[in-house]
Coordinates of C-alpha atoms and ligand atoms in Angstrom, one line a residue:
M297 CA 76.6 -42.8 -174.8
N298 CA 73.9 -44.1 -177.1
K299 CA 74.4 -47.5 -178.6
P300 CA 74.3 -47.6 -182.5
T301 CA 70.8 -48.5 -183.6
G302 CA 71.1 -49.2 -187.3
H303 CA 70.0 -46.4 -189.6
G304 CA 66.7 -45.9 -187.8
I305 CA 65.6 -43.1 -185.6
F306 CA 64.0 -43.6 -182.2
I307 CA 61.6 -40.8 -181.1
T308 CA 59.8 -40.9 -177.7
F309 CA 56.8 -38.8 -176.7
E310 CA 56.7 -38.0 -173.0
G311 CA 54.6 -35.9 -170.5
I312 CA 52.0 -36.3 -167.9
D313 CA 48.6 -37.8 -168.8
G314 CA 46.6 -35.2 -170.8
A315 CA 49.7 -33.2 -172.0
G316 CA 48.8 -33.8 -175.7
K317 CA 51.2 -36.6 -176.7
S318 CA 48.7 -38.7 -178.7
S319 CA 47.5 -35.7 -180.6
H320 CA 51.0 -35.1 -182.1
I321 CA 52.2 -38.7 -182.7
E322 CA 49.8 -39.1 -185.6
R323 CA 51.0 -35.8 -187.2
T324 CA 54.6 -36.7 -186.7
A325 CA 54.0 -40.2 -188.2
Q326 CA 52.4 -38.6 -191.3
A327 CA 55.2 -36.1 -191.7
L328 CA 57.9 -38.8 -191.5
A329 CA 56.0 -41.1 -193.9
A330 CA 55.7 -38.2 -196.4
A331 CA 59.5 -37.8 -196.1
G332 CA 59.8 -41.5 -197.3
R333 CA 60.5 -43.2 -193.9
E334 CA 59.0 -46.5 -192.8
V335 CA 57.2 -45.5 -189.6
V336 CA 56.5 -47.8 -186.6
R337 CA 54.1 -46.3 -184.1
T338 CA 54.1 -48.0 -180.7
R339 CA 53.5 -47.4 -177.0
E340 CA 54.7 -48.4 -173.5
P341 CA 53.9 -50.2 -171.5
G342 CA 52.9 -52.3 -174.5
G343 CA 53.8 -52.8 -178.1
T344 CA 53.8 -56.7 -178.1
A345 CA 51.2 -59.2 -177.1
L346 CA 53.1 -60.0 -173.9
A347 CA 53.8 -56.4 -173.1
E348 CA 50.1 -55.4 -173.6
T349 CA 49.2 -58.2 -171.1
L350 CA 51.6 -56.7 -168.6
R351 CA 50.2 -53.2 -169.3
S352 CA 46.8 -54.3 -168.3
L353 CA 48.1 -55.7 -165.0
V354 CA 50.1 -52.5 -164.3
L355 CA 47.2 -50.2 -165.0
N356 CA 44.6 -52.2 -163.1
D357 CA 46.0 -54.5 -160.4
P358 CA 47.1 -53.3 -157.0
M359 CA 50.9 -53.8 -156.5
D360 CA 53.8 -52.1 -154.9
A361 CA 56.3 -49.8 -156.7
L362 CA 59.0 -52.5 -157.1
T363 CA 56.6 -55.0 -158.7
E364 CA 55.2 -52.2 -160.9
S365 CA 58.8 -51.2 -162.0
L366 CA 59.7 -54.9 -162.7
L367 CA 56.6 -55.5 -164.8
I368 CA 57.2 -52.3 -166.8
F369 CA 60.8 -53.2 -167.5
A370 CA 59.8 -56.8 -168.4
A371 CA 57.3 -55.3 -170.9
R372 CA 60.1 -53.0 -172.2
R373 CA 62.5 -55.9 -172.7
D374 CA 60.1 -57.8 -174.8
H375 CA 59.1 -54.6 -176.7
L376 CA 62.7 -53.7 -177.4
A377 CA 63.6 -57.2 -178.5
Q378 CA 60.6 -57.9 -180.7
V379 CA 59.7 -54.5 -182.1
I380 CA 61.9 -51.5 -181.5
L381 CA 65.4 -52.9 -182.2
P382 CA 64.5 -54.8 -185.3
A383 CA 62.7 -51.7 -186.7
L384 CA 65.7 -49.5 -186.0
Q385 CA 67.9 -52.1 -187.7
R386 CA 65.7 -51.9 -190.8
G387 CA 66.1 -48.1 -190.8
A388 CA 62.5 -47.3 -189.6
A389 CA 61.5 -44.3 -187.6
V390 CA 60.1 -45.6 -184.3
L391 CA 57.6 -43.3 -182.6
C392 CA 57.0 -44.5 -179.1
D393 CA 54.2 -43.1 -176.8
R394 CA 56.2 -43.1 -173.5
F395 CA 59.5 -45.0 -172.7
T396 CA 61.9 -45.1 -169.8
D397 CA 61.6 -41.4 -168.9
S398 CA 58.0 -42.3 -167.9
T399 CA 59.4 -44.9 -165.5
F400 CA 61.7 -42.4 -163.8
A401 CA 59.0 -39.8 -163.7
Y402 CA 56.0 -42.0 -162.5
Q403 CA 57.7 -44.7 -160.5
G404 CA 60.7 -42.7 -159.4
Y405 CA 59.3 -39.3 -158.7
G406 CA 55.6 -40.0 -158.6
R407 CA 55.8 -43.1 -156.3
G408 CA 59.1 -42.1 -154.7
F409 CA 60.7 -45.4 -155.8
D410 CA 64.5 -45.8 -155.6
L411 CA 66.1 -44.1 -158.6
E412 CA 69.3 -46.1 -158.3
V413 CA 67.3 -49.4 -158.7
L414 CA 65.6 -47.9 -161.8
Q415 CA 69.0 -47.0 -163.2
H416 CA 70.2 -50.6 -162.8
L417 CA 67.1 -51.9 -164.4
E418 CA 67.5 -49.4 -167.3
Q419 CA 71.1 -50.5 -167.9
W420 CA 70.2 -54.2 -167.7
V421 CA 67.2 -54.0 -170.0
Q422 CA 68.4 -51.4 -172.5
Q423 CA 72.1 -52.2 -172.7
G424 CA 72.8 -48.6 -173.7
T425 CA 69.9 -48.1 -176.1
Q426 CA 68.3 -44.7 -175.6
P427 CA 65.9 -42.6 -177.7
D428 CA 67.6 -40.3 -180.3
V429 CA 65.0 -37.6 -179.5
T430 CA 62.6 -37.3 -176.6
L431 CA 59.8 -34.8 -177.1
W432 CA 58.6 -33.7 -173.6
F433 CA 55.2 -32.2 -173.6
D434 CA 55.4 -30.0 -170.6
L435 CA 52.1 -28.9 -169.2
P436 CA 51.1 -27.8 -165.6
A437 CA 49.2 -30.7 -163.9
E438 CA 46.2 -28.4 -163.3
Q439 CA 45.8 -27.7 -167.0
A440 CA 46.3 -31.4 -168.0
A441 CA 43.5 -32.3 -165.5
K442 CA 41.2 -29.7 -167.1
R443 CA 41.9 -31.0 -170.6
L444 CA 41.2 -34.6 -169.6
G445 CA 38.0 -33.9 -167.6
P446 CA 36.5 -36.7 -165.5
V447 CA 37.5 -40.2 -166.7
R448 CA 34.7 -42.6 -166.3
V449 CA 36.7 -45.6 -165.1
P450 CA 40.1 -44.2 -164.1
D451 CA 43.1 -46.6 -164.1
R452 CA 45.7 -46.7 -161.2
F453 CA 47.5 -43.6 -162.6
E454 CA 44.5 -41.6 -163.7
S455 CA 43.0 -41.9 -160.2
E456 CA 46.1 -40.3 -158.6
P457 CA 45.6 -36.7 -157.2
Q458 CA 47.1 -33.6 -158.9
G459 CA 50.0 -33.6 -156.4
F460 CA 51.2 -36.9 -157.9
F461 CA 51.4 -35.4 -161.4
E462 CA 53.2 -32.4 -160.1
L463 CA 55.9 -34.8 -158.8
V464 CA 55.9 -36.6 -162.1
A465 CA 56.4 -33.3 -163.9
K466 CA 59.4 -32.7 -161.6
G467 CA 60.8 -36.1 -162.7
Y468 CA 60.6 -35.1 -166.3
A469 CA 62.4 -31.8 -165.6
A470 CA 65.2 -33.8 -163.8
R471 CA 65.6 -36.2 -166.7
M472 CA 65.8 -33.3 -169.1
Q473 CA 68.6 -31.8 -167.0
Q474 CA 70.4 -35.2 -167.0
F475 CA 70.0 -35.7 -170.8
P476 CA 69.8 -32.2 -172.3
Q477 CA 70.9 -33.4 -175.8
R478 CA 68.2 -35.8 -176.5
F479 CA 65.4 -33.9 -174.8
A480 CA 63.3 -31.2 -176.6
R481 CA 60.9 -29.4 -174.2
I482 CA 57.6 -28.6 -175.9
D483 CA 55.5 -25.9 -174.3
A484 CA 52.2 -27.9 -174.4
S485 CA 50.1 -25.1 -172.9
L486 CA 49.8 -23.4 -176.3
S487 CA 47.3 -24.2 -179.1
I488 CA 47.5 -27.5 -180.9
E489 CA 48.9 -25.7 -184.0
A490 CA 51.5 -23.9 -181.9
V491 CA 52.5 -27.2 -180.3
A492 CA 52.7 -28.9 -183.7
E493 CA 55.0 -26.1 -184.9
Q494 CA 57.4 -26.7 -181.9
V495 CA 57.4 -30.4 -182.6
Q496 CA 58.3 -29.8 -186.3
Q497 CA 61.0 -27.3 -185.3
A498 CA 62.5 -29.8 -182.8
L499 CA 62.7 -32.5 -185.5
C500 CA 63.9 -30.1 -188.2
S501 CA 66.7 -28.7 -186.1
R502 CA 67.9 -32.3 -185.5
G503 CA 67.9 -33.1 -189.2
I504 CA 65.0 -35.6 -188.8
L505 CA 62.4 -33.8 -190.9
Ligands
ADP17 N1 47.3 -27.8 -177.4 C1 46.1 -28.3 -176.9 N2 45.2 -27.4 -176.5 C2 44.0 -27.8 -176.0 N3 43.6 -29.1 -175.9 C3 44.4 -30.0 -176.3 C4 45.7 -29.7 -176.8 N4 46.4 -30.8 -177.1 C5 45.5 -31.8 -176.8 N5 44.4 -31.3 -176.3 C6 43.2 -32.1 -175.8 O1 43.6 -32.6 -174.5 C7 43.2 -33.9 -174.3 C8 44.4 -34.8 -174.0 O2 45.2 -34.9 -175.2 P1 46.0 -36.2 -175.6 O3 46.7 -36.0 -176.8 O4 45.1 -37.4 -175.5 O5 47.1 -36.3 -174.3 P2 48.0 -37.5 -173.9 O6 48.2 -38.4 -175.0 O7 49.3 -36.8 -173.5 O8 47.4 -38.1 -172.6 C9 42.4 -34.4 -175.6 O9 41.1 -34.1 -175.4 C10 43.0 -33.4 -176.7 O10 42.1 -33.2 -177.7
TYD18 C1 55.7 -46.3 -169.8 C2 55.1 -46.0 -168.5 C3 53.8 -45.6 -168.3 N1 53.4 -45.4 -167.0 C4 51.9 -45.0 -166.8 C5 51.6 -43.6 -167.3 C6 50.2 -43.6 -167.8 O1 49.4 -43.1 -166.7 C7 50.0 -45.1 -168.0 C8 49.6 -45.4 -169.4 O2 50.1 -44.5 -170.3 P1 49.2 -43.9 -171.5 O3 49.3 -44.8 -172.7 O4 49.8 -42.5 -171.7 O5 47.8 -43.8 -171.0 P2 46.4 -43.6 -171.8 O6 46.3 -44.6 -172.8 O7 45.4 -43.7 -170.7 O8 46.6 -42.2 -172.3 O9 51.1 -45.8 -167.6 C9 54.2 -45.5 -165.9 O10 53.7 -45.3 -164.8 N2 55.5 -45.9 -166.1 C10 56.0 -46.1 -167.3 O11 57.2 -46.5 -167.4

């Protein structure tokens, strides 16, 4: 059950690297602002000074999957307390580039880390707070890799092989099965316009736009 989050609306954007999330956050922000909402755009790991410091460690420093998960949830705790929850209390629309579904997909399915431990951390850190809507940009790993092309200095995730992202995609599918109400699957293999249309449809059908 979702915890009440004021009058705000919490929308998360999920998918493997290169699926097209960033391209649609900006459009969604503009549409919500035009509808008269205060819009807070943010990202994970990150969104506060402390969480951005933790992000840089997670993306660049070698560590095991438990350390990685703890740092990500520590960043999330700060982000929720400092930015997300106050914005939702004010009635803002919070658009977050990645959230806890990424942790289940990347650390849980990608790295094979214990899903039960992640569930405990989720409960501990979020105390029931969940996104109202999660837009999952679903794109085959092969297509995402083609869109991204070679990255000059890949981080610890970008340097993973295609098989890793295939596992991550399975993780998203599993999360959608677990939370069918808040998830909207977007077919991200279509043109940017067709993807934007699906995003708008997903938000309209939930009364958000
Ligand atoms: N529907 C699409 N069709 C073709 N290319 C796309 C599409 N959506 C995004 N792209 C391109 O793919 C790359 C990755 O998109 P981006 O939005 O940065 O993905 P993400 O934020 O999920 O990593 C960018 O170069 C972007 O211009
Ligand atoms: C939020 C989150 C991100 N990540 C990873 C996925 C991404 O590869 C990376 C950073 O996300 P992202 O901001 O999408 O990367 P970029 O700015 O390069 O497009 O962090 C996790 O592994 N677990 C998490 O819980």
